[in-house]
mmCIF file with all atom_site columns, C-alpha atoms in Angstrom:
data_model
loop_
_atom_site.group_PDB
_atom_site.id
_atom_site.type_symbol
_atom_site.label_atom_id
_atom_site.label_alt_id
_atom_site.label_comp_id
_atom_site.label_asym_id
_atom_site.label_entity_id
_atom_site.label_seq_id
_atom_site.pdbx_PDB_ins_code
_atom_site.Cartn_x
_atom_site.Cartn_y
_atom_site.Cartn_z
_atom_site.occupancy
_atom_site.B_iso_or_equiv
_atom_site.pdbx_formal_charge
_atom_site.auth_seq_id
_atom_site.auth_comp_id
_atom_site.auth_asym_id
_atom_site.auth_atom_id
_atom_site.pdbx_PDB_model_num
ATOM 1   C CA . MET A 1 1   ? 0.071   -0.004  -0.111 1.00 49.00 ? 15  MET A CA 1
ATOM 2   C CA . GLY A 1 2   ? 1.346   3.200   -1.243 1.00 58.00 ? 16  GLY A CA 1
ATOM 3   C CA . PRO A 1 3   ? 1.768   6.497   0.827  1.00 62.00 ? 17  PRO A CA 1
ATOM 4   C CA . TYR A 1 4   ? -1.390  8.681   1.303  1.00 61.00 ? 18  TYR A CA 1
ATOM 5   C CA . LYS A 1 5   ? -1.689  10.901  -1.716 1.00 67.00 ? 19  LYS A CA 1
ATOM 6   C CA . ALA A 1 6   ? -1.999  14.712  -0.994 1.00 67.00 ? 20  ALA A CA 1
ATOM 7   C CA . SER A 1 7   ? -4.977  14.983  -3.419 1.00 81.00 ? 21  SER A CA 1
ATOM 8   C CA . GLN A 1 8   ? -7.151  12.369  -1.346 1.00 84.00 ? 22  GLN A CA 1
ATOM 9   C CA . LEU A 1 9   ? -6.328  14.441  1.821  1.00 82.00 ? 23  LEU A CA 1
ATOM 10  C CA . VAL A 1 10  ? -7.421  17.505  0.281  1.00 85.00 ? 24  VAL A CA 1
ATOM 11  C CA . ASP A 1 11  ? -10.541 15.833  -1.058 1.00 88.00 ? 25  ASP A CA 1
ATOM 12  C CA . HIS A 1 12  ? -11.219 14.418  2.460  1.00 90.00 ? 26  HIS A CA 1
ATOM 13  C CA . LEU A 1 13  ? -10.819 17.543  4.152  1.00 90.00 ? 27  LEU A CA 1
ATOM 14  C CA . ALA A 1 14  ? -13.074 19.308  1.615  1.00 91.00 ? 28  ALA A CA 1
ATOM 15  C CA . THR A 1 15  ? -15.564 16.817  2.325  1.00 94.00 ? 29  THR A CA 1
ATOM 16  C CA . ILE A 1 16  ? -15.482 17.479  6.106  1.00 96.00 ? 30  ILE A CA 1
ATOM 17  C CA . ALA A 1 17  ? -15.602 21.110  5.615  1.00 95.00 ? 31  ALA A CA 1
ATOM 18  C CA . LYS A 1 18  ? -18.817 20.694  3.349  1.00 94.00 ? 32  LYS A CA 1
ATOM 19  C CA . SER A 1 19  ? -20.387 18.362  5.963  1.00 96.00 ? 33  SER A CA 1
ATOM 20  C CA . ARG A 1 20  ? -19.803 20.823  8.619  1.00 95.00 ? 34  ARG A CA 1
ATOM 21  C CA . GLN A 1 21  ? -21.098 23.580  6.598  1.00 94.00 ? 35  GLN A CA 1
ATOM 22  C CA . ASP A 1 22  ? -24.300 21.579  5.589  1.00 93.00 ? 36  ASP A CA 1
ATOM 23  C CA . THR A 1 23  ? -24.884 20.662  9.527  1.00 92.00 ? 37  THR A CA 1
ATOM 24  C CA . LEU A 1 24  ? -24.478 24.376  10.244 1.00 91.00 ? 38  LEU A CA 1
ATOM 25  C CA . ALA A 1 25  ? -26.824 25.581  7.679  1.00 89.00 ? 39  ALA A CA 1
ATOM 26  C CA . ARG A 1 26  ? -29.466 22.876  8.693  1.00 88.00 ? 40  ARG A CA 1
ATOM 27  C CA . PHE A 1 27  ? -29.140 24.243  12.251 1.00 83.00 ? 41  PHE A CA 1
ATOM 28  C CA . ARG A 1 28  ? -29.541 27.684  11.324 1.00 81.00 ? 42  ARG A CA 1
ATOM 29  C CA . ALA A 1 29  ? -32.538 26.877  9.058  1.00 79.00 ? 43  ALA A CA 1
ATOM 30  C CA . ARG A 1 30  ? -34.347 25.208  11.908 1.00 77.00 ? 44  ARG A CA 1
ATOM 31  C CA . PRO A 1 31  ? -37.409 27.143  13.028 1.00 72.00 ? 45  PRO A CA 1
ATOM 32  C CA . SER A 1 32  ? -37.054 29.110  16.340 1.00 74.00 ? 46  SER A CA 1
ATOM 33  C CA . ALA A 1 33  ? -39.013 28.297  19.495 1.00 73.00 ? 47  ALA A CA 1
ATOM 34  C CA . ASP A 1 34  ? -41.254 31.211  18.599 1.00 82.00 ? 48  ASP A CA 1
ATOM 35  C CA . ASP A 1 35  ? -42.419 29.770  15.337 1.00 82.00 ? 49  ASP A CA 1
ATOM 36  C CA . PRO A 1 36  ? -46.095 29.414  15.167 1.00 86.00 ? 50  PRO A CA 1
ATOM 37  C CA . ALA A 1 37  ? -45.990 26.201  13.212 1.00 84.00 ? 51  ALA A CA 1
ATOM 38  C CA . LEU A 1 38  ? -43.738 24.582  15.765 1.00 84.00 ? 52  LEU A CA 1
ATOM 39  C CA . ARG A 1 39  ? -45.975 25.810  18.696 1.00 88.00 ? 53  ARG A CA 1
ATOM 40  C CA . ALA A 1 40  ? -49.047 24.417  16.780 1.00 91.00 ? 54  ALA A CA 1
ATOM 41  C CA . ARG A 1 41  ? -47.373 20.877  16.540 1.00 91.00 ? 55  ARG A CA 1
ATOM 42  C CA . GLN A 1 42  ? -46.317 20.994  20.127 1.00 92.00 ? 56  GLN A CA 1
ATOM 43  C CA . ALA A 1 43  ? -49.869 21.879  21.064 1.00 94.00 ? 57  ALA A CA 1
ATOM 44  C CA . ALA A 1 44  ? -51.071 19.048  18.876 1.00 97.00 ? 58  ALA A CA 1
ATOM 45  C CA . ARG A 1 45  ? -48.754 16.679  20.337 1.00 97.00 ? 59  ARG A CA 1
ATOM 46  C CA . GLN A 1 46  ? -49.662 17.839  24.072 1.00 97.00 ? 60  GLN A CA 1
ATOM 47  C CA . ALA A 1 47  ? -53.376 17.294  23.193 1.00 98.00 ? 61  ALA A CA 1
ATOM 48  C CA . VAL A 1 48  ? -52.688 13.773  21.791 1.00 98.00 ? 62  VAL A CA 1
ATOM 49  C CA . VAL A 1 49  ? -50.770 13.125  25.216 1.00 98.00 ? 63  VAL A CA 1
ATOM 50  C CA . ALA A 1 50  ? -53.586 14.382  27.153 1.00 98.00 ? 64  ALA A CA 1
ATOM 51  C CA . ALA A 1 51  ? -56.164 12.238  25.357 1.00 98.00 ? 65  ALA A CA 1
ATOM 52  C CA . ARG A 1 52  ? -54.173 9.102   25.593 1.00 98.00 ? 66  ARG A CA 1
ATOM 53  C CA . THR A 1 53  ? -53.663 9.739   29.243 1.00 98.00 ? 67  THR A CA 1
ATOM 54  C CA . ALA A 1 54  ? -57.348 10.290  29.634 1.00 98.00 ? 68  ALA A CA 1
ATOM 55  C CA . ARG A 1 55  ? -58.231 7.202   27.757 1.00 98.00 ? 69  ARG A CA 1
ATOM 56  C CA . ASN A 1 56  ? -55.711 5.310   29.871 1.00 98.00 ? 70  ASN A CA 1
ATOM 57  C CA . THR A 1 57  ? -57.134 6.575   33.135 1.00 98.00 ? 71  THR A CA 1
ATOM 58  C CA . GLU A 1 58  ? -60.713 5.538   31.966 1.00 98.00 ? 72  GLU A CA 1
ATOM 59  C CA . ARG A 1 59  ? -59.546 2.216   31.120 1.00 98.00 ? 73  ARG A CA 1
ATOM 60  C CA . VAL A 1 60  ? -57.768 1.829   34.464 1.00 98.00 ? 74  VAL A CA 1
ATOM 61  C CA . VAL A 1 61  ? -60.945 3.276   36.348 1.00 98.00 ? 75  VAL A CA 1
ATOM 62  C CA . ALA A 1 62  ? -63.115 0.779   34.378 1.00 98.00 ? 76  ALA A CA 1
ATOM 63  C CA . ARG A 1 63  ? -60.806 -2.075  35.230 1.00 98.00 ? 77  ARG A CA 1
ATOM 64  C CA . LEU A 1 64  ? -60.774 -1.317  38.732 1.00 98.00 ? 78  LEU A CA 1
ATOM 65  C CA . ALA A 1 65  ? -64.559 -0.972  39.124 1.00 98.00 ? 79  ALA A CA 1
ATOM 66  C CA . ASP A 1 66  ? -64.861 -4.046  37.212 1.00 98.00 ? 80  ASP A CA 1
ATOM 67  C CA . GLU A 1 67  ? -62.397 -5.863  39.910 1.00 98.00 ? 81  GLU A CA 1
ATOM 68  C CA . ALA A 1 68  ? -64.340 -4.372  42.802 1.00 98.00 ? 82  ALA A CA 1
ATOM 69  C CA . ALA A 1 69  ? -67.576 -5.530  41.387 1.00 98.00 ? 83  ALA A CA 1
ATOM 70  C CA . ARG A 1 70  ? -66.223 -9.197  40.840 1.00 98.00 ? 84  ARG A CA 1
ATOM 71  C CA . GLU A 1 71  ? -64.797 -8.930  44.475 1.00 98.00 ? 85  GLU A CA 1
ATOM 72  C CA . ALA A 1 72  ? -68.040 -7.764  45.879 1.00 98.00 ? 86  ALA A CA 1
ATOM 73  C CA . GLU A 1 73  ? -70.000 -10.591 43.938 1.00 97.00 ? 87  GLU A CA 1
ATOM 74  C CA . SER A 1 74  ? -67.320 -13.045 45.144 1.00 97.00 ? 88  SER A CA 1
ATOM 75  C CA . LEU A 1 75  ? -67.685 -11.998 48.961 1.00 97.00 ? 89  LEU A CA 1
ATOM 76  C CA . ALA A 1 76  ? -71.579 -11.996 48.442 1.00 97.00 ? 90  ALA A CA 1
ATOM 77  C CA . ALA A 1 77  ? -71.505 -15.569 47.179 1.00 97.00 ? 91  ALA A CA 1
ATOM 78  C CA . SER A 1 78  ? -69.205 -16.636 50.008 1.00 97.00 ? 92  SER A CA 1
ATOM 79  C CA . ALA A 1 79  ? -71.229 -14.991 52.715 1.00 97.00 ? 93  ALA A CA 1
ATOM 80  C CA . GLN A 1 80  ? -74.359 -16.699 51.272 1.00 97.00 ? 94  GLN A CA 1
ATOM 81  C CA . ALA A 1 81  ? -72.595 -19.901 51.151 1.00 97.00 ? 95  ALA A CA 1
ATOM 82  C CA . GLU A 1 82  ? -71.516 -19.465 55.005 1.00 97.00 ? 96  GLU A CA 1
ATOM 83  C CA . ALA A 1 83  ? -75.044 -18.494 55.833 1.00 97.00 ? 97  ALA A CA 1
ATOM 84  C CA . ASP A 1 84  ? -76.462 -21.794 54.204 1.00 97.00 ? 98  ASP A CA 1
ATOM 85  C CA . ARG A 1 85  ? -73.750 -23.878 55.907 1.00 97.00 ? 99  ARG A CA 1
ATOM 86  C CA . ILE A 1 86  ? -74.686 -22.234 59.252 1.00 98.00 ? 100 ILE A CA 1
ATOM 87  C CA . ARG A 1 87  ? -78.477 -22.910 58.450 1.00 97.00 ? 101 ARG A CA 1
ATOM 88  C CA . LEU A 1 88  ? -77.956 -26.355 57.497 1.00 97.00 ? 102 LEU A CA 1
ATOM 89  C CA . VAL A 1 89  ? -75.717 -27.074 60.600 1.00 97.00 ? 103 VAL A CA 1
ATOM 90  C CA . ALA A 1 90  ? -78.532 -25.460 62.904 1.00 97.00 ? 104 ALA A CA 1
ATOM 91  C CA . GLU A 1 91  ? -81.062 -27.713 61.073 1.00 97.00 ? 105 GLU A CA 1
ATOM 92  C CA . ALA A 1 92  ? -79.115 -30.799 61.766 1.00 97.00 ? 106 ALA A CA 1
ATOM 93  C CA . ALA A 1 93  ? -78.462 -29.753 65.352 1.00 97.00 ? 107 ALA A CA 1
ATOM 94  C CA . ALA A 1 94  ? -82.324 -29.182 65.961 1.00 97.00 ? 108 ALA A CA 1
ATOM 95  C CA . LEU A 1 95  ? -83.079 -32.361 64.214 1.00 97.00 ? 109 LEU A CA 1
ATOM 96  C CA . GLN A 1 96  ? -80.656 -34.209 66.394 1.00 97.00 ? 110 GLN A CA 1
ATOM 97  C CA . THR A 1 97  ? -81.926 -32.634 69.530 1.00 98.00 ? 111 THR A CA 1
ATOM 98  C CA . ALA A 1 98  ? -85.809 -33.548 68.468 1.00 97.00 ? 112 ALA A CA 1
ATOM 99  C CA . ARG A 1 99  ? -84.534 -37.144 67.836 1.00 97.00 ? 113 ARG A CA 1
ATOM 100 C CA . ALA A 1 100 ? -82.848 -37.283 71.219 1.00 97.00 ? 114 ALA A CA 1
ATOM 101 C CA . ALA A 1 101 ? -85.868 -35.819 72.695 1.00 96.00 ? 115 ALA A CA 1
ATOM 102 C CA . GLU A 1 102 ? -88.091 -38.488 71.038 1.00 97.00 ? 116 GLU A CA 1
ATOM 103 C CA . GLN A 1 103 ? -85.866 -41.057 72.118 1.00 97.00 ? 117 GLN A CA 1
ATOM 104 C CA . LYS A 1 104 ? -86.039 -40.159 75.548 1.00 97.00 ? 118 LYS A CA 1
ATOM 105 C CA . ALA A 1 105 ? -89.681 -39.800 75.670 1.00 96.00 ? 119 ALA A CA 1
ATOM 106 C CA . ALA A 1 106 ? -89.768 -43.351 74.109 1.00 96.00 ? 120 ALA A CA 1
ATOM 107 C CA . ARG A 1 107 ? -87.621 -44.689 76.574 1.00 96.00 ? 121 ARG A CA 1
ATOM 108 C CA . ASP A 1 108 ? -89.309 -42.976 79.366 1.00 95.00 ? 122 ASP A CA 1
ATOM 109 C CA . ALA A 1 109 ? -92.543 -44.460 78.154 1.00 94.00 ? 123 ALA A CA 1
ATOM 110 C CA . ARG A 1 110 ? -91.181 -47.945 78.146 1.00 94.00 ? 124 ARG A CA 1
ATOM 111 C CA . PHE A 1 111 ? -89.783 -47.370 81.632 1.00 94.00 ? 125 PHE A CA 1
ATOM 112 C CA . ALA A 1 112 ? -93.106 -46.178 82.923 1.00 93.00 ? 126 ALA A CA 1
ATOM 113 C CA . ALA A 1 113 ? -94.884 -49.213 81.204 1.00 92.00 ? 127 ALA A CA 1
ATOM 114 C CA . ARG A 1 114 ? -92.390 -51.647 82.835 1.00 91.00 ? 128 ARG A CA 1
ATOM 115 C CA . LYS A 1 115 ? -92.783 -49.894 86.140 1.00 91.00 ? 129 LYS A CA 1
ATOM 116 C CA . ALA A 1 116 ? -96.765 -50.035 85.769 1.00 89.00 ? 130 ALA A CA 1
ATOM 117 C CA . ARG A 1 117 ? -96.378 -53.694 85.033 1.00 88.00 ? 131 ARG A CA 1
ATOM 118 C CA . ALA A 1 118 ? -94.213 -54.540 87.834 1.00 87.00 ? 132 ALA A CA 1
ATOM 119 C CA . ARG A 1 119 ? -96.762 -52.576 90.326 1.00 84.00 ? 133 ARG A CA 1
ATOM 120 C CA . ARG A 1 120 ? -99.609 -54.765 89.529 1.00 75.00 ? 134 ARG A CA 1
#
């Protein structure tokens, strides 16, 4: 590989200078912060962001309300199930008490009949 030729170096430096000039020209051609078109675009972007935020908030509120409704429904169902279980336990206890009373009455009747037979 031969030495770097001066013409290539000059071309390279010219290309770099032109690139810098183009970049500077683009920077200077940029609209200022006071430009009405720029302000309109910024306002439009802010409106889009605000609308997106509002939609997201509505979605979150709807989801939370739905979750709360499902939770309340679940709690109501479990409360109803617990009430049914308590009612069944109470009915079973009442039935058992009634059976015990019937058995005691039958036993007492047999005992009284046996005593009556023994007295004769």
